[in-house]
């Protein structure tokens, strides 16, 4: 299993960067997680739109799903017919982005599957498990298993006991870390810091931690230092082009 980061900015893409977006590959099957702002051009540098096999969306904020629209356009309006793209998301999370075009334009281009906690899903060689996690809107933590490896992804989340279950013994945890040390009081129930991510990674016994969703133009150093207060394993910040081979 291999993960490639398309972008890791929270809220909006910094100059030359992209918002949340990750490609996970295993046995030739490609899953796109959270096609946020500016992720599609980066995706298209390494594969065609019709080579994406499934899309997972953690929640409906546009920095996590806006580029689903151009991805579907690229597939539906291309010269060759393609099968409907399976898209998994919390119920209602895709309503706004799918409403950007009239229904007939994208008709037949996708199928939407509602994510529910406690229900395992099969995506090619992967098993997908979803976890309800607290955010301003419904948010699904995602746990992908395949080939004896596990990738866990928090989406955007505040503190929750379910985070440890999501990340338990994962080979890689991709964790939201909008702020380095402390989340402002008004957002504390709905977002996490790098310090929070480090504590979760340590409690869950993950092999590697990748911090993501840093506020645009935030330097990586303070976030890494805060996470390292609790987590002593391999640690990095998600930015475009970063790859992680979970077999290594």
PDB file of C-alpha atoms in Angstrom:
ATOM      1  CA  UNK A   1       0.000   0.000   0.000  1.00  0.00           C
ATOM      2  CA  UNK A   2       1.335   3.444  -0.915  1.00  0.00           C
ATOM      3  CA  UNK A   3       0.047   6.933  -0.091  1.00  0.00           C
ATOM      4  CA  UNK A   4       0.808  10.014  -2.194  1.00  0.00           C
ATOM      5  CA  UNK A   5      -0.048  13.486  -0.897  1.00  0.00           C
ATOM      6  CA  UNK A   6      -1.639  15.856  -3.410  1.00  0.00           C
ATOM      7  CA  UNK A   7      -2.029  18.639  -0.855  1.00  0.00           C
ATOM      8  CA  UNK A   8      -2.326  19.277   2.849  1.00  0.00           C
ATOM      9  CA  UNK A   9      -3.450  22.876   3.390  1.00  0.00           C
ATOM     10  CA  UNK A  10      -6.449  23.556   5.572  1.00  0.00           C
ATOM     11  CA  UNK A  11      -9.183  26.060   4.614  1.00  0.00           C
ATOM     12  CA  UNK A  12      -7.661  27.284   1.319  1.00  0.00           C
ATOM     13  CA  UNK A  13      -4.599  26.413  -0.775  1.00  0.00           C
ATOM     14  CA  UNK A  14      -1.493  28.479  -0.152  1.00  0.00           C
ATOM     15  CA  UNK A  15       0.443  29.703  -3.203  1.00  0.00           C
ATOM     16  CA  UNK A  16       1.627  26.709  -5.210  1.00  0.00           C
ATOM     17  CA  UNK A  17      -0.089  24.270  -2.841  1.00  0.00           C
ATOM     18  CA  UNK A  18      -3.376  22.372  -2.595  1.00  0.00           C
ATOM     19  CA  UNK A  19      -5.855  21.513   0.128  1.00  0.00           C
ATOM     20  CA  UNK A  20      -6.430  18.020   1.482  1.00  0.00           C
ATOM     21  CA  UNK A  21      -5.976  15.279  -1.092  1.00  0.00           C
ATOM     22  CA  UNK A  22      -4.376  11.832  -0.954  1.00  0.00           C
ATOM     23  CA  UNK A  23      -4.080   8.901  -3.343  1.00  0.00           C
ATOM     24  CA  UNK A  24      -3.824   5.417  -1.847  1.00  0.00           C
ATOM     25  CA  UNK A  25      -2.730   2.580  -4.146  1.00  0.00           C
ATOM     26  CA  UNK A  26      -2.689  -1.174  -3.601  1.00  0.00           C
ATOM     27  CA  UNK A  27      -2.670  -3.998  -6.152  1.00  0.00           C
ATOM     28  CA  UNK A  28      -3.300  -1.496  -8.951  1.00  0.00           C
ATOM     29  CA  UNK A  29      -6.447  -0.080  -7.310  1.00  0.00           C
ATOM     30  CA  UNK A  30      -6.421   3.688  -6.740  1.00  0.00           C
ATOM     31  CA  UNK A  31      -8.467   5.448  -4.075  1.00  0.00           C
ATOM     32  CA  UNK A  32      -8.634   9.245  -3.941  1.00  0.00           C
ATOM     33  CA  UNK A  33      -9.283  10.580  -0.448  1.00  0.00           C
ATOM     34  CA  UNK A  34     -10.662  14.127  -0.014  1.00  0.00           C
ATOM     35  CA  UNK A  35     -10.342  15.911  -3.382  1.00  0.00           C
ATOM     36  CA  UNK A  36      -9.997  19.415  -1.911  1.00  0.00           C
ATOM     37  CA  UNK A  37      -9.217  22.686  -3.675  1.00  0.00           C
ATOM     38  CA  UNK A  38      -6.444  22.456  -6.343  1.00  0.00           C
ATOM     39  CA  UNK A  39      -5.891  18.707  -5.975  1.00  0.00           C
ATOM     40  CA  UNK A  40      -7.079  17.661  -9.446  1.00  0.00           C
ATOM     41  CA  UNK A  41      -4.241  19.344 -11.418  1.00  0.00           C
ATOM     42  CA  UNK A  42      -1.755  17.562  -9.166  1.00  0.00           C
ATOM     43  CA  UNK A  43      -3.549  14.249  -9.582  1.00  0.00           C
ATOM     44  CA  UNK A  44      -3.449  14.599 -13.362  1.00  0.00           C
ATOM     45  CA  UNK A  45       0.345  14.847 -13.374  1.00  0.00           C
ATOM     46  CA  UNK A  46       0.534  11.150 -12.452  1.00  0.00           C
ATOM     47  CA  UNK A  47      -2.682   9.546 -13.753  1.00  0.00           C
ATOM     48  CA  UNK A  48      -5.726  10.170 -15.905  1.00  0.00           C
ATOM     49  CA  UNK A  49      -9.059  11.026 -14.338  1.00  0.00           C
ATOM     50  CA  UNK A  50     -10.470   7.698 -15.519  1.00  0.00           C
ATOM     51  CA  UNK A  51      -7.768   5.809 -13.621  1.00  0.00           C
ATOM     52  CA  UNK A  52      -9.264   6.711 -10.238  1.00  0.00           C
ATOM     53  CA  UNK A  53     -11.191   3.673  -8.992  1.00  0.00           C
ATOM     54  CA  UNK A  54     -13.014   5.173  -5.987  1.00  0.00           C
ATOM     55  CA  UNK A  55     -13.281   8.414  -4.025  1.00  0.00           C
ATOM     56  CA  UNK A  56     -13.652   8.814  -0.253  1.00  0.00           C
ATOM     57  CA  UNK A  57     -14.791  12.134   1.226  1.00  0.00           C
ATOM     58  CA  UNK A  58     -14.468  12.658   4.975  1.00  0.00           C
ATOM     59  CA  UNK A  59     -16.892  15.609   5.083  1.00  0.00           C
ATOM     60  CA  UNK A  60     -18.580  18.233   2.966  1.00  0.00           C
ATOM     61  CA  UNK A  61     -16.384  21.303   3.487  1.00  0.00           C
ATOM     62  CA  UNK A  62     -15.015  22.455   0.114  1.00  0.00           C
ATOM     63  CA  UNK A  63     -11.365  22.246   1.151  1.00  0.00           C
ATOM     64  CA  UNK A  64     -12.021  18.489   1.268  1.00  0.00           C
ATOM     65  CA  UNK A  65     -14.307  17.925  -1.713  1.00  0.00           C
ATOM     66  CA  UNK A  66     -14.431  20.890  -4.138  1.00  0.00           C
ATOM     67  CA  UNK A  67     -12.318  19.183  -6.814  1.00  0.00           C
ATOM     68  CA  UNK A  68     -14.747  16.286  -7.024  1.00  0.00           C
ATOM     69  CA  UNK A  69     -16.627  18.475  -9.500  1.00  0.00           C
ATOM     70  CA  UNK A  70     -13.792  18.877 -12.042  1.00  0.00           C
ATOM     71  CA  UNK A  71     -12.792  15.246 -11.540  1.00  0.00           C
ATOM     72  CA  UNK A  72     -16.282  14.129 -12.551  1.00  0.00           C
ATOM     73  CA  UNK A  73     -16.300  16.599 -15.450  1.00  0.00           C
ATOM     74  CA  UNK A  74     -12.985  15.214 -16.697  1.00  0.00           C
ATOM     75  CA  UNK A  75     -14.397  11.697 -16.629  1.00  0.00           C
ATOM     76  CA  UNK A  76     -17.852  12.400 -18.055  1.00  0.00           C
ATOM     77  CA  UNK A  77     -16.869  14.927 -20.717  1.00  0.00           C
ATOM     78  CA  UNK A  78     -13.824  13.015 -21.965  1.00  0.00           C
ATOM     79  CA  UNK A  79     -13.744  11.194 -25.278  1.00  0.00           C
ATOM     80  CA  UNK A  80     -13.928   7.657 -23.917  1.00  0.00           C
ATOM     81  CA  UNK A  81     -16.861   6.357 -21.848  1.00  0.00           C
ATOM     82  CA  UNK A  82     -15.991   5.409 -18.278  1.00  0.00           C
ATOM     83  CA  UNK A  83     -17.912   3.464 -15.626  1.00  0.00           C
ATOM     84  CA  UNK A  84     -19.634   5.369 -12.809  1.00  0.00           C
ATOM     85  CA  UNK A  85     -17.168   6.424 -10.137  1.00  0.00           C
ATOM     86  CA  UNK A  86     -18.024   5.100  -6.648  1.00  0.00           C
ATOM     87  CA  UNK A  87     -17.960   7.973  -4.146  1.00  0.00           C
ATOM     88  CA  UNK A  88     -18.260   7.326  -0.395  1.00  0.00           C
ATOM     89  CA  UNK A  89     -19.159  10.122   2.027  1.00  0.00           C
ATOM     90  CA  UNK A  90     -21.315  10.892   5.071  1.00  0.00           C
ATOM     91  CA  UNK A  91     -24.986  11.287   4.148  1.00  0.00           C
ATOM     92  CA  UNK A  92     -25.633  14.650   2.470  1.00  0.00           C
ATOM     93  CA  UNK A  93     -21.978  15.687   2.479  1.00  0.00           C
ATOM     94  CA  UNK A  94     -21.796  15.908  -1.320  1.00  0.00           C
ATOM     95  CA  UNK A  95     -25.056  17.752  -1.953  1.00  0.00           C
ATOM     96  CA  UNK A  96     -23.439  21.162  -2.495  1.00  0.00           C
ATOM     97  CA  UNK A  97     -20.555  20.060  -4.725  1.00  0.00           C
ATOM     98  CA  UNK A  98     -22.789  17.833  -6.852  1.00  0.00           C
ATOM     99  CA  UNK A  99     -25.216  20.743  -7.308  1.00  0.00           C
ATOM    100  CA  UNK A 100     -22.556  22.818  -9.096  1.00  0.00           C
ATOM    101  CA  UNK A 101     -23.692  21.242 -12.384  1.00  0.00           C
ATOM    102  CA  UNK A 102     -27.133  20.334 -13.618  1.00  0.00           C
ATOM    103  CA  UNK A 103     -27.845  16.704 -12.909  1.00  0.00           C
ATOM    104  CA  UNK A 104     -27.959  15.715 -16.561  1.00  0.00           C
ATOM    105  CA  UNK A 105     -24.370  16.857 -17.191  1.00  0.00           C
ATOM    106  CA  UNK A 106     -22.893  14.344 -14.738  1.00  0.00           C
ATOM    107  CA  UNK A 107     -25.647  11.736 -15.037  1.00  0.00           C
ATOM    108  CA  UNK A 108     -24.233   8.222 -14.964  1.00  0.00           C
ATOM    109  CA  UNK A 109     -20.794   9.487 -13.989  1.00  0.00           C
ATOM    110  CA  UNK A 110     -20.858   8.506 -10.328  1.00  0.00           C
ATOM    111  CA  UNK A 111     -22.642   6.527  -7.634  1.00  0.00           C
ATOM    112  CA  UNK A 112     -22.876   7.857  -4.077  1.00  0.00           C
ATOM    113  CA  UNK A 113     -22.565   5.526  -1.097  1.00  0.00           C
ATOM    114  CA  UNK A 114     -23.393   6.784   2.411  1.00  0.00           C
ATOM    115  CA  UNK A 115     -20.799   5.989   5.050  1.00  0.00           C
ATOM    116  CA  UNK A 116     -22.002   4.584   8.347  1.00  0.00           C
ATOM    117  CA  UNK A 117     -19.956   3.600  11.410  1.00  0.00           C
ATOM    118  CA  UNK A 118     -19.791  -0.102  12.184  1.00  0.00           C
ATOM    119  CA  UNK A 119     -20.426  -1.120   8.565  1.00  0.00           C
ATOM    120  CA  UNK A 120     -17.391  -2.488   6.677  1.00  0.00           C
ATOM    121  CA  UNK A 121     -17.114  -1.678   2.962  1.00  0.00           C
ATOM    122  CA  UNK A 122     -15.134  -3.460   0.241  1.00  0.00           C
ATOM    123  CA  UNK A 123     -13.276  -1.305  -2.290  1.00  0.00           C
ATOM    124  CA  UNK A 124     -11.251  -3.501  -4.602  1.00  0.00           C
ATOM    125  CA  UNK A 125      -8.468  -4.954  -2.406  1.00  0.00           C
ATOM    126  CA  UNK A 126      -9.302  -2.633   0.506  1.00  0.00           C
ATOM    127  CA  UNK A 127     -11.558  -2.893   3.527  1.00  0.00           C
ATOM    128  CA  UNK A 128     -12.946   0.477   4.605  1.00  0.00           C
ATOM    129  CA  UNK A 129     -14.258   1.247   8.086  1.00  0.00           C
ATOM    130  CA  UNK A 130     -15.777   4.616   8.982  1.00  0.00           C
ATOM    131  CA  UNK A 131     -15.885   6.361  12.373  1.00  0.00           C
ATOM    132  CA  UNK A 132     -18.134   9.265  13.354  1.00  0.00           C
ATOM    133  CA  UNK A 133     -15.883  12.076  14.585  1.00  0.00           C
ATOM    134  CA  UNK A 134     -16.873  15.560  15.816  1.00  0.00           C
ATOM    135  CA  UNK A 135     -16.577  18.525  13.459  1.00  0.00           C
ATOM    136  CA  UNK A 136     -18.700  21.506  12.428  1.00  0.00           C
ATOM    137  CA  UNK A 137     -20.430  19.167   9.952  1.00  0.00           C
ATOM    138  CA  UNK A 138     -20.688  15.349   9.922  1.00  0.00           C
ATOM    139  CA  UNK A 139     -17.185  13.943   9.517  1.00  0.00           C
ATOM    140  CA  UNK A 140     -16.033  10.372   8.926  1.00  0.00           C
ATOM    141  CA  UNK A 141     -12.687   9.106  10.104  1.00  0.00           C
ATOM    142  CA  UNK A 142     -11.493   6.548   7.541  1.00  0.00           C
ATOM    143  CA  UNK A 143      -9.566   3.328   8.147  1.00  0.00           C
ATOM    144  CA  UNK A 144      -8.314   1.499   5.042  1.00  0.00           C
ATOM    145  CA  UNK A 145      -6.884  -2.010   5.363  1.00  0.00           C
ATOM    146  CA  UNK A 146      -5.197  -4.037   2.633  1.00  0.00           C
ATOM    147  CA  UNK A 147      -2.308  -6.436   2.223  1.00  0.00           C
ATOM    148  CA  UNK A 148      -1.828  -6.600   5.975  1.00  0.00           C
ATOM    149  CA  UNK A 149      -1.341  -2.820   6.229  1.00  0.00           C
ATOM    150  CA  UNK A 150      -3.574  -0.126   7.738  1.00  0.00           C
ATOM    151  CA  UNK A 151      -3.958   3.561   6.919  1.00  0.00           C
ATOM    152  CA  UNK A 152      -6.036   5.740   9.255  1.00  0.00           C
ATOM    153  CA  UNK A 153      -7.233   9.259   8.398  1.00  0.00           C
ATOM    154  CA  UNK A 154      -9.060  11.602  10.751  1.00  0.00           C
ATOM    155  CA  UNK A 155     -10.589  14.103   8.345  1.00  0.00           C
ATOM    156  CA  UNK A 156     -11.192  17.172  10.529  1.00  0.00           C
ATOM    157  CA  UNK A 157     -12.072  16.398  14.122  1.00  0.00           C
ATOM    158  CA  UNK A 158     -12.195  17.590  17.678  1.00  0.00           C
ATOM    159  CA  UNK A 159     -11.346  15.400  20.678  1.00  0.00           C
ATOM    160  CA  UNK A 160     -13.038  11.978  20.628  1.00  0.00           C
ATOM    161  CA  UNK A 161     -12.498   8.594  22.230  1.00  0.00           C
ATOM    162  CA  UNK A 162     -13.081   7.010  18.813  1.00  0.00           C
ATOM    163  CA  UNK A 163      -9.799   8.428  17.498  1.00  0.00           C
ATOM    164  CA  UNK A 164      -7.755   5.755  19.258  1.00  0.00           C
ATOM    165  CA  UNK A 165      -9.958   2.989  17.824  1.00  0.00           C
ATOM    166  CA  UNK A 166      -9.658   4.550  14.353  1.00  0.00           C
ATOM    167  CA  UNK A 167      -5.866   4.634  14.527  1.00  0.00           C
ATOM    168  CA  UNK A 168      -5.192   1.503  16.626  1.00  0.00           C
ATOM    169  CA  UNK A 169      -1.898  -0.108  15.494  1.00  0.00           C
ATOM    170  CA  UNK A 170      -2.119   1.641  12.094  1.00  0.00           C
ATOM    171  CA  UNK A 171       0.954   1.635   9.889  1.00  0.00           C
ATOM    172  CA  UNK A 172       0.234   5.293   9.100  1.00  0.00           C
ATOM    173  CA  UNK A 173      -2.017   7.873  10.750  1.00  0.00           C
ATOM    174  CA  UNK A 174      -2.817  10.966   8.679  1.00  0.00           C
ATOM    175  CA  UNK A 175      -4.074  13.388  11.329  1.00  0.00           C
ATOM    176  CA  UNK A 176      -5.571  16.859  11.136  1.00  0.00           C
ATOM    177  CA  UNK A 177      -3.348  19.367  12.939  1.00  0.00           C
ATOM    178  CA  UNK A 178      -4.741  22.789  12.051  1.00  0.00           C
ATOM    179  CA  UNK A 179      -2.906  24.505  14.904  1.00  0.00           C
ATOM    180  CA  UNK A 180       0.525  23.610  16.354  1.00  0.00           C
ATOM    181  CA  UNK A 181      -0.256  23.641  20.092  1.00  0.00           C
ATOM    182  CA  UNK A 182      -3.768  24.743  20.985  1.00  0.00           C
ATOM    183  CA  UNK A 183      -7.072  25.107  19.161  1.00  0.00           C
ATOM    184  CA  UNK A 184      -8.896  28.403  19.863  1.00  0.00           C
ATOM    185  CA  UNK A 185     -11.693  27.938  22.377  1.00  0.00           C
ATOM    186  CA  UNK A 186     -14.551  28.438  19.921  1.00  0.00           C
ATOM    187  CA  UNK A 187     -13.236  25.657  17.661  1.00  0.00           C
ATOM    188  CA  UNK A 188     -11.830  23.336  20.343  1.00  0.00           C
ATOM    189  CA  UNK A 189     -14.688  20.794  20.072  1.00  0.00           C
ATOM    190  CA  UNK A 190     -14.304  20.569  16.294  1.00  0.00           C
ATOM    191  CA  UNK A 191     -10.605  20.781  15.339  1.00  0.00           C
ATOM    192  CA  UNK A 192      -7.272  19.380  16.515  1.00  0.00           C
ATOM    193  CA  UNK A 193      -3.728  20.570  17.114  1.00  0.00           C
ATOM    194  CA  UNK A 194      -0.466  18.860  16.282  1.00  0.00           C
ATOM    195  CA  UNK A 195      -0.087  18.244  20.019  1.00  0.00           C
ATOM    196  CA  UNK A 196      -3.456  16.434  19.981  1.00  0.00           C
ATOM    197  CA  UNK A 197      -2.377  14.374  16.971  1.00  0.00           C
ATOM    198  CA  UNK A 198       0.816  13.309  18.711  1.00  0.00           C
ATOM    199  CA  UNK A 199      -1.104  12.165  21.762  1.00  0.00           C
ATOM    200  CA  UNK A 200      -3.530  10.161  19.626  1.00  0.00           C
ATOM    201  CA  UNK A 201      -0.699   8.539  17.679  1.00  0.00           C
ATOM    202  CA  UNK A 202       1.089   7.551  20.886  1.00  0.00           C
ATOM    203  CA  UNK A 203      -2.052   6.167  22.520  1.00  0.00           C
ATOM    204  CA  UNK A 204      -2.974   4.175  19.411  1.00  0.00           C
ATOM    205  CA  UNK A 205       0.517   2.757  18.863  1.00  0.00           C
ATOM    206  CA  UNK A 206       0.775   3.860  15.229  1.00  0.00           C
ATOM    207  CA  UNK A 207       3.960   3.191  13.269  1.00  0.00           C
ATOM    208  CA  UNK A 208       4.092   6.577  11.508  1.00  0.00           C
ATOM    209  CA  UNK A 209       2.342   9.936  11.822  1.00  0.00           C
ATOM    210  CA  UNK A 210       1.678  12.432   9.042  1.00  0.00           C
ATOM    211  CA  UNK A 211       0.329  15.816  10.140  1.00  0.00           C
ATOM    212  CA  UNK A 212      -2.050  17.512   7.735  1.00  0.00           C
ATOM    213  CA  UNK A 213      -4.519  20.408   7.352  1.00  0.00           C
ATOM    214  CA  UNK A 214      -2.083  22.954   8.789  1.00  0.00           C
ATOM    215  CA  UNK A 215      -3.318  26.524   8.416  1.00  0.00           C
ATOM    216  CA  UNK A 216      -1.940  27.905   5.123  1.00  0.00           C
ATOM    217  CA  UNK A 217       1.633  29.215   5.340  1.00  0.00           C
ATOM    218  CA  UNK A 218       2.099  27.752   8.822  1.00  0.00           C
ATOM    219  CA  UNK A 219       5.724  26.606   9.256  1.00  0.00           C
ATOM    220  CA  UNK A 220       6.150  22.901   9.833  1.00  0.00           C
ATOM    221  CA  UNK A 221       8.646  23.189  12.695  1.00  0.00           C
ATOM    222  CA  UNK A 222       6.309  24.149  15.556  1.00  0.00           C
ATOM    223  CA  UNK A 223       3.751  21.502  14.541  1.00  0.00           C
ATOM    224  CA  UNK A 224       6.391  18.771  14.415  1.00  0.00           C
ATOM    225  CA  UNK A 225       7.805  19.834  17.775  1.00  0.00           C
ATOM    226  CA  UNK A 226       4.376  19.796  19.416  1.00  0.00           C
ATOM    227  CA  UNK A 227       3.516  16.343  18.083  1.00  0.00           C
ATOM    228  CA  UNK A 228       6.921  15.016  19.167  1.00  0.00           C
ATOM    229  CA  UNK A 229       6.179  15.884  22.806  1.00  0.00           C
ATOM    230  CA  UNK A 230       4.087  12.684  22.970  1.00  0.00           C
ATOM    231  CA  UNK A 231       4.870  10.711  19.832  1.00  0.00           C
ATOM    232  CA  UNK A 232       8.388   9.387  19.337  1.00  0.00           C
ATOM    233  CA  UNK A 233       7.942   7.539  16.030  1.00  0.00           C
ATOM    234  CA  UNK A 234       8.572   8.739  12.454  1.00  0.00           C
ATOM    235  CA  UNK A 235       6.834  12.052  11.925  1.00  0.00           C
ATOM    236  CA  UNK A 236       6.306  14.442   8.986  1.00  0.00           C
ATOM    237  CA  UNK A 237       3.975  17.109   7.585  1.00  0.00           C
ATOM    238  CA  UNK A 238       1.832  16.392   4.540  1.00  0.00           C
ATOM    239  CA  UNK A 239       2.765  18.465   1.519  1.00  0.00           C
ATOM    240  CA  UNK A 240       2.357  17.920  -2.193  1.00  0.00           C
ATOM    241  CA  UNK A 241       4.525  15.103  -3.516  1.00  0.00           C
ATOM    242  CA  UNK A 242       5.187  13.391  -0.183  1.00  0.00           C
ATOM    243  CA  UNK A 243       4.849   9.611  -0.546  1.00  0.00           C
ATOM    244  CA  UNK A 244       4.710   6.933   2.119  1.00  0.00           C
ATOM    245  CA  UNK A 245       5.222   3.256   1.286  1.00  0.00           C
ATOM    246  CA  UNK A 246       3.454   1.380   4.049  1.00  0.00           C
ATOM    247  CA  UNK A 247       5.497  -1.750   3.289  1.00  0.00           C
ATOM    248  CA  UNK A 248       8.721  -0.044   4.282  1.00  0.00           C
TER     249      UNK A 248
END
